[in-house]
Every structure is written in structure tokens, then in C-alpha cells.
Amino acid sequence: MRKTIVAGNWKMNASKESVKTLIEGILSGMNGVSSEVIVCAPFPYLSQVETLISNTSLMLGAQNLNVNTKGAFTGEVSPDMIKDFGAQHVIVGHSERRSLYGESITIVAEKTKAAIDAGLIPLLCVGESLEERDSGNTEVVVAEQLNAVINLLGIEAFEGIIIAYEPVWAIGTGLTASPEQAQAVHLFIRGLLADSSESIAQKTPILYGGSMNAGNAAELISCSDIDGGLIGGAALKAEDFLQICKAG
Ligand code: PEP
């Protein structure tokens, strides 16, 4: 039985004041939440969140990492630095990083490796654009993104990876994939993993992301291969985020 996981991706939205309000709001409503809950904060706020969530069940994640462990990489943040601030997770391959910052499938695979090497759990995002879906290429695109990681790291690495299926057309648009659309791709992903290892496929958490909100979370998470959500906009309001956490 896989555990439900709900992760909030705050993207580049935070201030010291809003972080305090949001975390205190989430913590005040965690009674009765059985899902694992992760908040992925922008780098400058990792330390503040680490302090606010210490001795609670909330877990911390970052949103990006550099593949190198240290050195002359001005402006970059290493996997060890992320760990140093109490994070256990890091988002890798978010579509905004792939499209706005040119992260290729090779770079995403290398970042996944760097995260695992440092003892972090990557939240590995995959998903197709609208054009790719409309041309019938969803499975080809998702398979290519996942195979790059399987080829570099081997299927065993998925013992320590959380996958997030995030159709690009659904991210931040209000256009949620229907439960049927999402479940079909999740089943495809699990089948792809099963081609290499049935037991790892059954254990790997596959979250859905893309305009998941308090109103649609329960139906999506009730699908047999949807193990939770990666939440953007709705993760910025404690009340909405908690409702999603309670949907699992
Ligand atoms: C995301 O950024 O990962 C995401 C799913 O965003 P939203 O929930 O706002 O669509």
C-alpha cells in the first residue's frame, strides 16, 4: 500500500511574513492529516521553514539544485547546501525549469543523480505540452523523460524517487487533467517502471500536478495510480492546502 504524499511548490512566492503565516496555518490544521506533507520553499527561506517545522511532521524540500557539489558556480546552490538546511526533498525537472531555463532531459537526469548522491529524495517531474498531447505523443514524451533517468541511474534508483506527472498545459492554467486522463498516464508510467521491475513500480509514488485544488483533489487522489499531488497555486493558502492534504 503506497502512502499518499502532498507536496507544495511555492515557486518564487514568499516573504518572511508570508512564510510564517503559511507554515503556522498549515501546522494548526495538521490534526487528522494522514498524508505525508512536504513544502518546497525558495532557497532563501529554507532556514526559516526548517526552524518553523522542527519537531513537526511537515517535511521540507527545495525547488532546484546544481549538479556539482561545490566550487566556482556563482549563484548556484549545491545538494549538500540544501541538506544542510534540513530539506529531505528537491523538485527536479519542473516544466518551468525545462522550458524557461533550458533544462534538457540529460540535465534533469544528472540533477536527479546529484540529489540521490547527496541523500535527497527527488520529486521528479515529467509531463507533456498541449501540442505534444494533441499530436498523440504524451506517452512518447513521458517515456523519453523517464528513460533518461532509468538509463543513467538504473531502475533501483526509483526506490528513492517520487515521480510527479505534471501535464504542462495544466500547470497554473486552471485546466486540470480529468481523473481519467491523469489515471491513464499514471498507469502508463507505472507500466513503464514495471517493464524493468514490477516491485519497484508498485512501490514508487506517482503524484499528479497541474491545477489541483481543494475542489478536485479527492477525485484525482482516489484514482488507483494517483498517490497524491504536487501543488502550486493552491499550496500558498493554508486552508486550501490542508483540504488537499486531507483528501488523501
Ligand atoms: C506546479 O507548479 O508544480 C503546479 C502543479 O502548479 P499549479 O498547481 O499552480 O498548477
XYZ file of C-alpha atoms and ligand atoms in Angstrom:
258
model
C 0.000 0.000 0.000
C 1.523 3.323 -1.074
C 1.255 6.309 1.240
C -0.413 9.489 -0.026
C 2.042 12.364 -0.434
C 1.109 16.007 -0.883
C 3.868 18.463 -1.780
C 3.511 22.225 -2.083
C 5.616 24.037 -4.660
C 5.666 27.691 -3.622
C 7.672 28.624 -6.738
C 9.031 32.212 -6.417
C 6.341 33.328 -3.973
C 7.378 34.104 -0.398
C 8.327 36.728 2.148
C 9.420 36.199 5.739
C 5.978 37.266 6.868
C 4.002 35.133 4.393
C 6.133 32.070 5.160
C 5.434 32.417 8.880
C 1.692 32.838 8.307
C 1.516 29.934 5.856
C 3.510 27.453 7.937
C 1.702 28.353 11.159
C -1.619 27.988 9.328
C -0.670 24.565 7.953
C 0.629 23.348 11.318
C -2.542 24.446 13.095
C -4.639 22.216 10.831
C -2.490 19.085 10.615
C -4.606 17.058 13.040
C -6.291 14.325 11.065
C -3.898 14.576 8.104
C -2.573 11.120 7.303
C -0.748 12.117 4.093
C 2.969 12.853 4.118
C 3.210 16.607 3.623
C 6.179 18.402 2.050
C 6.631 22.134 1.471
C 9.109 23.191 -1.224
C 10.347 26.663 -0.385
C 12.564 29.089 -2.333
C 16.234 28.834 -1.251
C 16.390 31.949 0.953
C 13.515 30.670 3.098
C 14.761 27.107 3.703
C 16.324 28.101 7.004
C 13.208 29.879 8.234
C 10.996 26.931 7.301
C 13.461 24.475 8.861
C 13.073 26.297 12.174
C 9.301 26.683 11.930
C 8.681 22.979 11.208
C 11.215 21.445 13.585
C 9.628 18.683 15.705
C 6.564 18.516 13.449
C 5.574 16.015 10.769
C 5.969 18.566 7.962
C 8.880 17.915 5.624
C 10.970 20.411 3.688
C 12.010 20.470 0.056
C 13.889 22.780 -2.292
C 12.855 23.591 -5.847
C 16.108 23.149 -7.749
C 19.755 22.193 -7.280
C 23.086 22.342 -9.064
C 24.649 19.044 -10.141
C 28.033 19.963 -8.637
C 28.906 19.506 -5.003
C 30.912 22.755 -4.640
C 33.118 25.227 -6.484
C 33.049 28.173 -8.859
C 29.378 28.199 -9.822
C 28.302 31.719 -8.895
C 24.693 31.980 -7.862
C 24.116 28.231 -7.698
C 23.082 26.033 -4.765
C 24.538 22.574 -4.156
C 22.696 19.450 -2.999
C 24.682 19.471 0.268
C 23.655 23.061 0.985
C 20.027 22.056 0.606
C 20.554 19.164 3.013
C 22.371 21.462 5.428
C 19.129 23.414 5.857
C 17.094 20.355 6.784
C 15.497 19.573 3.432
C 14.911 15.925 2.552
C 13.406 16.577 -0.880
C 14.106 18.577 -4.004
C 11.991 19.201 -7.097
C 13.812 18.172 -10.271
C 12.736 18.720 -13.861
C 9.787 21.012 -13.205
C 8.400 22.107 -16.575
C 9.230 25.734 -15.755
C 12.888 24.763 -15.413
C 12.765 22.667 -18.570
C 11.113 25.411 -20.655
C 12.405 28.674 -19.119
C 15.927 27.558 -18.199
C 16.622 25.053 -20.952
C 16.995 22.000 -18.717
C 17.295 19.062 -21.118
C 16.345 15.504 -20.266
C 20.066 14.839 -19.765
C 20.468 17.678 -17.260
C 17.328 16.580 -15.417
C 18.706 13.033 -15.184
C 22.033 14.399 -13.870
C 20.216 16.555 -11.303
C 18.228 13.517 -10.194
C 21.530 11.674 -9.691
C 23.084 14.604 -7.799
C 20.093 14.734 -5.460
C 20.226 10.998 -4.735
C 24.006 11.057 -4.266
C 23.509 13.730 -1.585
C 20.803 11.728 0.173
C 17.913 13.872 -1.044
C 14.658 12.473 -2.454
C 13.996 13.954 -5.893
C 10.455 14.904 -6.838
C 10.992 14.122 -10.498
C 8.524 15.992 -12.720
C 7.517 14.700 -16.135
C 4.769 15.755 -18.483
C 3.761 16.750 -21.978
C 2.877 20.091 -23.565
C -0.541 20.682 -25.110
C 0.939 20.351 -28.571
C 2.500 17.022 -27.650
C -0.804 15.760 -26.208
C -2.799 16.957 -29.211
C -0.421 15.191 -31.578
C -0.823 11.936 -29.632
C 2.694 11.986 -28.199
C 2.028 12.101 -24.453
C 3.381 8.610 -23.787
C 6.402 9.091 -26.070
C 7.380 12.309 -24.258
C 6.856 10.946 -20.751
C 8.726 7.743 -21.614
C 11.658 9.735 -23.007
C 11.844 11.842 -19.830
C 11.731 8.790 -17.561
C 14.022 6.619 -19.651
C 16.765 9.263 -19.430
C 16.739 8.752 -15.650
C 16.414 4.958 -15.813
C 19.304 4.757 -18.287
C 21.591 6.912 -16.148
C 20.714 5.566 -12.713
C 19.079 2.177 -13.188
C 15.592 1.225 -12.074
C 16.785 0.656 -8.467
C 17.153 4.427 -8.073
C 13.363 4.687 -8.145
C 13.343 3.199 -4.638
C 14.303 6.753 -3.640
C 12.421 8.856 -6.196
C 8.953 10.376 -6.138
C 7.536 10.937 -9.638
C 5.181 13.841 -10.350
C 3.162 13.654 -13.563
C 2.524 17.277 -14.451
C 0.926 17.926 -17.840
C 2.415 21.286 -18.843
C -0.946 22.525 -20.130
C -2.469 22.037 -16.681
C 0.183 23.882 -14.649
C -1.023 27.243 -13.394
C -3.773 27.354 -16.015
C -6.811 26.161 -14.066
C -7.133 23.391 -16.684
C -6.875 20.268 -14.537
C -6.456 16.931 -16.269
C -9.600 14.853 -15.767
C -9.204 11.924 -13.374
C -9.429 9.605 -16.412
C -6.706 11.495 -18.320
C -4.413 11.609 -15.300
C -5.011 7.978 -14.273
C -4.258 6.803 -17.831
C -0.823 8.462 -17.806
C -0.081 7.326 -14.243
C -0.886 3.755 -15.271
C 1.388 4.152 -18.290
C 4.218 5.407 -16.040
C 3.767 2.508 -13.633
C 3.789 0.104 -16.573
C 6.998 1.637 -17.885
C 8.673 1.138 -14.490
C 7.253 -2.399 -14.326
C 8.997 -3.256 -17.588
C 12.204 -3.075 -15.511
C 10.906 -4.041 -12.061
C 7.346 -4.900 -11.065
C 8.069 -4.498 -7.346
C 9.640 -1.049 -7.757
C 6.749 0.002 -10.000
C 4.275 -0.956 -7.275
C 6.218 0.954 -4.603
C 7.008 4.173 -6.491
C 4.786 7.121 -5.535
C 3.379 8.925 -8.592
C 1.843 12.310 -7.759
C -0.365 14.358 -10.046
C 0.332 18.078 -10.519
C -1.481 20.699 -12.549
C -4.157 22.967 -11.101
C -5.020 20.510 -8.355
C -7.116 22.312 -5.774
C -9.357 21.791 -2.760
C -12.299 21.030 -5.044
C -10.772 18.410 -7.349
C -8.080 16.766 -5.183
C -10.200 13.994 -3.650
C -11.416 12.685 -7.002
C -7.929 12.722 -8.520
C -6.268 11.103 -5.498
C -8.956 8.394 -5.391
C -7.666 7.037 -8.733
C -5.755 3.814 -8.194
C -2.401 5.002 -9.579
C -2.510 8.598 -8.282
C -0.650 8.699 -4.976
C -1.045 12.360 -4.094
C -0.335 15.757 -5.560
C 2.286 18.355 -6.340
C 0.503 21.625 -5.740
C 1.455 25.086 -6.972
C -1.079 27.907 -6.574
C -3.272 26.145 -4.031
C -0.244 25.493 -1.785
C 0.016 29.191 -0.957
C -3.143 29.261 1.172
C -3.044 27.134 4.313
C -6.757 26.374 4.214
C -6.733 25.171 0.579
C -3.508 23.233 1.027
C -4.832 21.496 4.135
C -8.012 20.465 2.341
C -5.866 18.816 -0.325
C -3.738 17.136 2.368
C -6.949 15.791 3.942
C -8.200 14.492 0.571
C -5.614 11.722 0.627
C 3.362 23.163 -10.126
O 3.928 24.229 -10.259
O 4.023 22.147 -9.922
C 1.894 23.134 -10.195
C 1.300 21.980 -10.227
O 1.264 24.338 -10.236
P -0.322 24.590 -10.145
O -0.866 23.722 -9.057
O -0.456 26.046 -9.837
O -0.897 24.229 -11.475
